[in-house]
Coordinates of C-alpha atoms in Angstrom, one line a residue:
Chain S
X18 CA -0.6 10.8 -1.5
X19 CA -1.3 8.4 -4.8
X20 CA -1.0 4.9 -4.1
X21 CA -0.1 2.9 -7.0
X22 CA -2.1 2.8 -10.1
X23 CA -2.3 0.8 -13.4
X24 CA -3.5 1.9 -17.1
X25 CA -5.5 0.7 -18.8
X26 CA -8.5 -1.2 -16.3
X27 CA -9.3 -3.0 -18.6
X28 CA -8.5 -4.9 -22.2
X29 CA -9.4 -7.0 -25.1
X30 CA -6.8 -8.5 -27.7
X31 CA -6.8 -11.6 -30.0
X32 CA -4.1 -14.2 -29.8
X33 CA -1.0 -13.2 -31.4
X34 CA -1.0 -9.5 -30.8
X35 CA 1.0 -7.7 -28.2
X36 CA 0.0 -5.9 -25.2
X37 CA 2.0 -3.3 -22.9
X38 CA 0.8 -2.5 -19.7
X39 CA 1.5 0.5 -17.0
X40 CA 2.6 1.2 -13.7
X41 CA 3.2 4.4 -11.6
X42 CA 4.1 3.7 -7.7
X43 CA 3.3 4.4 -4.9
X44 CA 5.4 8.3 -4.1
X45 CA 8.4 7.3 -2.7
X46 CA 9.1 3.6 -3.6
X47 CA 11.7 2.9 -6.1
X48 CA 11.0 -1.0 -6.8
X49 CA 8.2 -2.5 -9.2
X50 CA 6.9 -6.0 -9.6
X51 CA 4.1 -7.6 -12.0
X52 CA 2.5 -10.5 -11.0
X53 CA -0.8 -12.4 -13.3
X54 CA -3.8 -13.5 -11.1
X55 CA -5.8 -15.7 -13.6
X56 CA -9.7 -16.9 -12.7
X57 CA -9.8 -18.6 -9.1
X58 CA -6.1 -18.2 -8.5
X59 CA -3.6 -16.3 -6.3
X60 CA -1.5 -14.5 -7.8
X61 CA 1.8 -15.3 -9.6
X62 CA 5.2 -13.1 -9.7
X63 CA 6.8 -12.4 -13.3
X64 CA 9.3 -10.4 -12.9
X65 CA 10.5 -7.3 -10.5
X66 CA 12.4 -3.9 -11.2
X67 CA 15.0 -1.7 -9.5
X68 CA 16.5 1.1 -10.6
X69 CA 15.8 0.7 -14.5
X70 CA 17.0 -3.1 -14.2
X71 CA 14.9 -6.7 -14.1
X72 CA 16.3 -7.6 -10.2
X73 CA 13.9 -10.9 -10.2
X74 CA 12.1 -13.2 -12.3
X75 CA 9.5 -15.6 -12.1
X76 CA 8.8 -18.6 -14.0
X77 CA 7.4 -16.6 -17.2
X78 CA 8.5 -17.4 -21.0
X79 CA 10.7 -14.6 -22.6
X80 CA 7.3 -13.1 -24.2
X81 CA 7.2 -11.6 -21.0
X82 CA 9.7 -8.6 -20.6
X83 CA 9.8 -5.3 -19.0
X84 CA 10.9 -1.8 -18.5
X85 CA 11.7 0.5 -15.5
X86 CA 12.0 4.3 -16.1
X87 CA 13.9 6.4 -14.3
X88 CA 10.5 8.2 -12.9
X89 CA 10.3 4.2 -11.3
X90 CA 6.8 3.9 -13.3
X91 CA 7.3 0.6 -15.0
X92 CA 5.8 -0.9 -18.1
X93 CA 4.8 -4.9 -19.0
X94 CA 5.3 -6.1 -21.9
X95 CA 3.1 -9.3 -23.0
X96 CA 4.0 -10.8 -27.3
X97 CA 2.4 -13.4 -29.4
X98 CA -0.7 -13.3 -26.8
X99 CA -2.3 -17.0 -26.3
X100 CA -5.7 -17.3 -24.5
X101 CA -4.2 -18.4 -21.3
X102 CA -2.7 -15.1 -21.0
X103 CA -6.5 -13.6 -20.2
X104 CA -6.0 -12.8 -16.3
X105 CA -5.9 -9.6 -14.0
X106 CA -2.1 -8.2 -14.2
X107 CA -1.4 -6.6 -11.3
X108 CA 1.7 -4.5 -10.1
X109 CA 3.1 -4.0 -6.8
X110 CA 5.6 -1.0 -5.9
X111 CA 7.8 -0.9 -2.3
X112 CA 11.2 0.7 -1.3
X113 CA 14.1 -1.3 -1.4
X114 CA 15.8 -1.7 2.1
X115 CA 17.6 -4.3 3.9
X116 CA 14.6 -7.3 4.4
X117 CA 11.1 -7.5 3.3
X118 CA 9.9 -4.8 1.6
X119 CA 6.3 -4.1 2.1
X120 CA 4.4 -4.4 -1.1
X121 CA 1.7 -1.9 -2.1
X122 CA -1.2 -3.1 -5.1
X123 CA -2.5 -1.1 -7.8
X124 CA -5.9 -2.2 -9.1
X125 CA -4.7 -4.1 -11.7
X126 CA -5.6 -4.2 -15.5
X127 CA -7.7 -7.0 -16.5
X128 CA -6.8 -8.4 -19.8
X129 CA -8.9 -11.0 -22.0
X130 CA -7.1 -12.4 -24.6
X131 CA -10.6 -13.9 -27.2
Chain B
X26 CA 2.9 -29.6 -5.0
X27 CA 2.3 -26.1 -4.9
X28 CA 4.3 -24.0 -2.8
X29 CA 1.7 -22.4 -0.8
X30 CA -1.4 -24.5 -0.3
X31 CA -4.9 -23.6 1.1
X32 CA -8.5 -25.2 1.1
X33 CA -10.3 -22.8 -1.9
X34 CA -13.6 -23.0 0.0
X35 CA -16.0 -21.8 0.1
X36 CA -16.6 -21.2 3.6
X37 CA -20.1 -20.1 4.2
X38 CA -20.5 -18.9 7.8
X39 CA -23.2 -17.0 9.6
X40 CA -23.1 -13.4 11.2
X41 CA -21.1 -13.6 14.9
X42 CA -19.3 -17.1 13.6
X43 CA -15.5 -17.9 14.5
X44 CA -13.8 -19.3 11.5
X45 CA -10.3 -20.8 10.7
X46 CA -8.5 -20.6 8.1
X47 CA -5.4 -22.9 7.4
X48 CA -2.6 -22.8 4.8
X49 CA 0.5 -24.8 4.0
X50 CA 4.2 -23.9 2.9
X51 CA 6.9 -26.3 1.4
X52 CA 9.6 -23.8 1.3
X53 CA 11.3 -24.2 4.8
X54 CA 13.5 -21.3 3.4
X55 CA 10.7 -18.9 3.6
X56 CA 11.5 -15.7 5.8
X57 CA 8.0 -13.7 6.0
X58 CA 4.9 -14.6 5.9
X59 CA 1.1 -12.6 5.8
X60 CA -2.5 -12.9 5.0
X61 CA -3.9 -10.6 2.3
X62 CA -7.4 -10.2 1.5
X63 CA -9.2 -9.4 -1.8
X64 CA -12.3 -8.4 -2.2
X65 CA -13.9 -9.3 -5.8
X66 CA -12.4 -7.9 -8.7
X67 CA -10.1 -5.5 -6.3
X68 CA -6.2 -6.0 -5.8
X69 CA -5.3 -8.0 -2.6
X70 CA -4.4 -6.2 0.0
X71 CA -2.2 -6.5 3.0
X72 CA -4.6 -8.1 6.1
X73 CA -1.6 -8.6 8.7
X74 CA 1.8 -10.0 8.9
X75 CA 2.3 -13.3 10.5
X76 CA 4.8 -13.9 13.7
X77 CA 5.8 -17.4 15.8
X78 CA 5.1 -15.8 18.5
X79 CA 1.1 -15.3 17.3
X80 CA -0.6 -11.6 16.7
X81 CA -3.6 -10.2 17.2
X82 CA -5.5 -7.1 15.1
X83 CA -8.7 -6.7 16.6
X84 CA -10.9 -10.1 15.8
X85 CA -8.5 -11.1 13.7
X86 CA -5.6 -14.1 14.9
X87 CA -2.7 -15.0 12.8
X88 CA -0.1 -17.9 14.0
X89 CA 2.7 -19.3 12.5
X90 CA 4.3 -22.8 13.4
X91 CA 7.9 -22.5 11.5
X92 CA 8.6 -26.9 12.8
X93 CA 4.9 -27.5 10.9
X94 CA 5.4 -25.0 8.1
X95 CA 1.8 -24.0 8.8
X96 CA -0.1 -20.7 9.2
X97 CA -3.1 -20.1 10.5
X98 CA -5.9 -17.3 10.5
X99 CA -8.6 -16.7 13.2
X100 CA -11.5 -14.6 12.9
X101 CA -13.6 -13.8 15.7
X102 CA -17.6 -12.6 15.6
X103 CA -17.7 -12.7 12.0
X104 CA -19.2 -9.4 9.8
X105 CA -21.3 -9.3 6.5
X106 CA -18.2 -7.1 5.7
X107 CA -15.7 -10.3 6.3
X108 CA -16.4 -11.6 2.9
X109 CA -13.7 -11.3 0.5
X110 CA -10.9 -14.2 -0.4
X111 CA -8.2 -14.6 2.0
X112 CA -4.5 -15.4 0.6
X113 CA -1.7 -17.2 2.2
X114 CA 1.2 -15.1 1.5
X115 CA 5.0 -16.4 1.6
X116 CA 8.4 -15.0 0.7
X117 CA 11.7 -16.4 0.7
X118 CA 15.1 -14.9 2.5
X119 CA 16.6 -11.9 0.7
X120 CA 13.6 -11.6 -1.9
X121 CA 10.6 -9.5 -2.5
X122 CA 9.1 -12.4 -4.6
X123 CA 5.5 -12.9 -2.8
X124 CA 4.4 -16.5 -3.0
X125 CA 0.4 -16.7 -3.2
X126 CA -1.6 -19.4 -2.1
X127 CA -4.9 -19.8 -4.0
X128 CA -6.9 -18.4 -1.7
X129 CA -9.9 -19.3 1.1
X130 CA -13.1 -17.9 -0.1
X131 CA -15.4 -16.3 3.0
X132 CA -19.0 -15.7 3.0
X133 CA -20.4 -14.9 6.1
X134 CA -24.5 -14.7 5.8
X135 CA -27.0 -12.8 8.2

């Protein structure tokens, strides 16, 4: 049973460019979310997906979007890339029922931004 | 003020040690509530969930105090293996949003 993984590990852009990240699920779960986990931090959410649509966002400027496919894998979109964007981008699958959702990690794809 | 707050650390314990670990919440809204642990350069992952009524996993304690807005985690007869950064984890009624804190670094020495 594949647990959830990310594409690429790892990557290096320089400011300005965009940058799309992956996301396949765990088998079985329907819902995706993204979160960024810069140096010496927890984790922060952007943004969350369910059934092709954005369900939840965090506190992310509108360079930050999505996508949900109907296979549930899930891409992030990052444009206009500014240093402060290098962190470890991870993504998080469950299935949605009624209450908390159990959320499953992928390794997470480590972007630096020179 | 962050919404989820915890002493960074590090804590630097020896083999056999108990340590506690202590975190914060301002959201009084907040429904569930966990401890993850990553390990460096690996995705957190799910430690145990955190009840009022206290649970146990092995050496590990969790406890919640809802009237404090405080969460605690207990570990007993600490291992090399221990190390890793432990997040204070939060999430708010009728959302999958996790709330991270900034995590408790552990290094337990032999």
């Amino acid at each position: 049973d594949a647990g959830v993984t990310q594409s690429p590990t790892h990557l290096i852009k320089t400011r300005g460019q965009q940058v799309t990240l992956r996301c396949s699920p765990k088998s079985g779960h329907d819902t995706v979310s993204w979160y960024q986990q810069a140096l010496g931090q927890g984790p922060q959410f952007i943004f969350q997906y369910y059934e092709e649509e954005e369900r939840q966002r965090g506190n992310f400027p509108d360079r930050f979007s999505g996508h949900q496919f109907p296979n549930y894998s899930s891409e992030l979109n990052v444009n206009a890339l500014l240093l402060g964007d290098s962190a470890l981008y991870l993504c998080a699958s469950s299935l949605l029922t009624g209450g908390y959702n159990e959320q499953f990690f992928g390794p997470g794809t480590r972007l630096t931004v020179l | 003020r962050k919404e989820v707050e915890q002493d960074p650390g590090p804590f630097n314990v020896p083999e056999g040690a108990t340590v506690a670990f202590n975190c914060t919440y301002s959201n009084s809204a907040s429904q569930s509530f966990f401890w993850y642990r990553q390990d460096c350069r690996k995705e957190p992952k799910l430690l145990m969930s955190v009840y009022s009524s206290g649970n146990e996993d092995g050496r590990f304690t969790a406890q919640l105090n809802r009237a404090s807005q405080y969460i605690s985690l207990l570990i007993r007869d600490s291992k090399l293996s221990d190390s890793a950064t432990y997040l204070c984890v939060v999430n708010s009624h009728n959302t999958d949003k996790l709330i991270f804190g900034t995590g408790t670094r552990l290094q337990v020495f032999p």
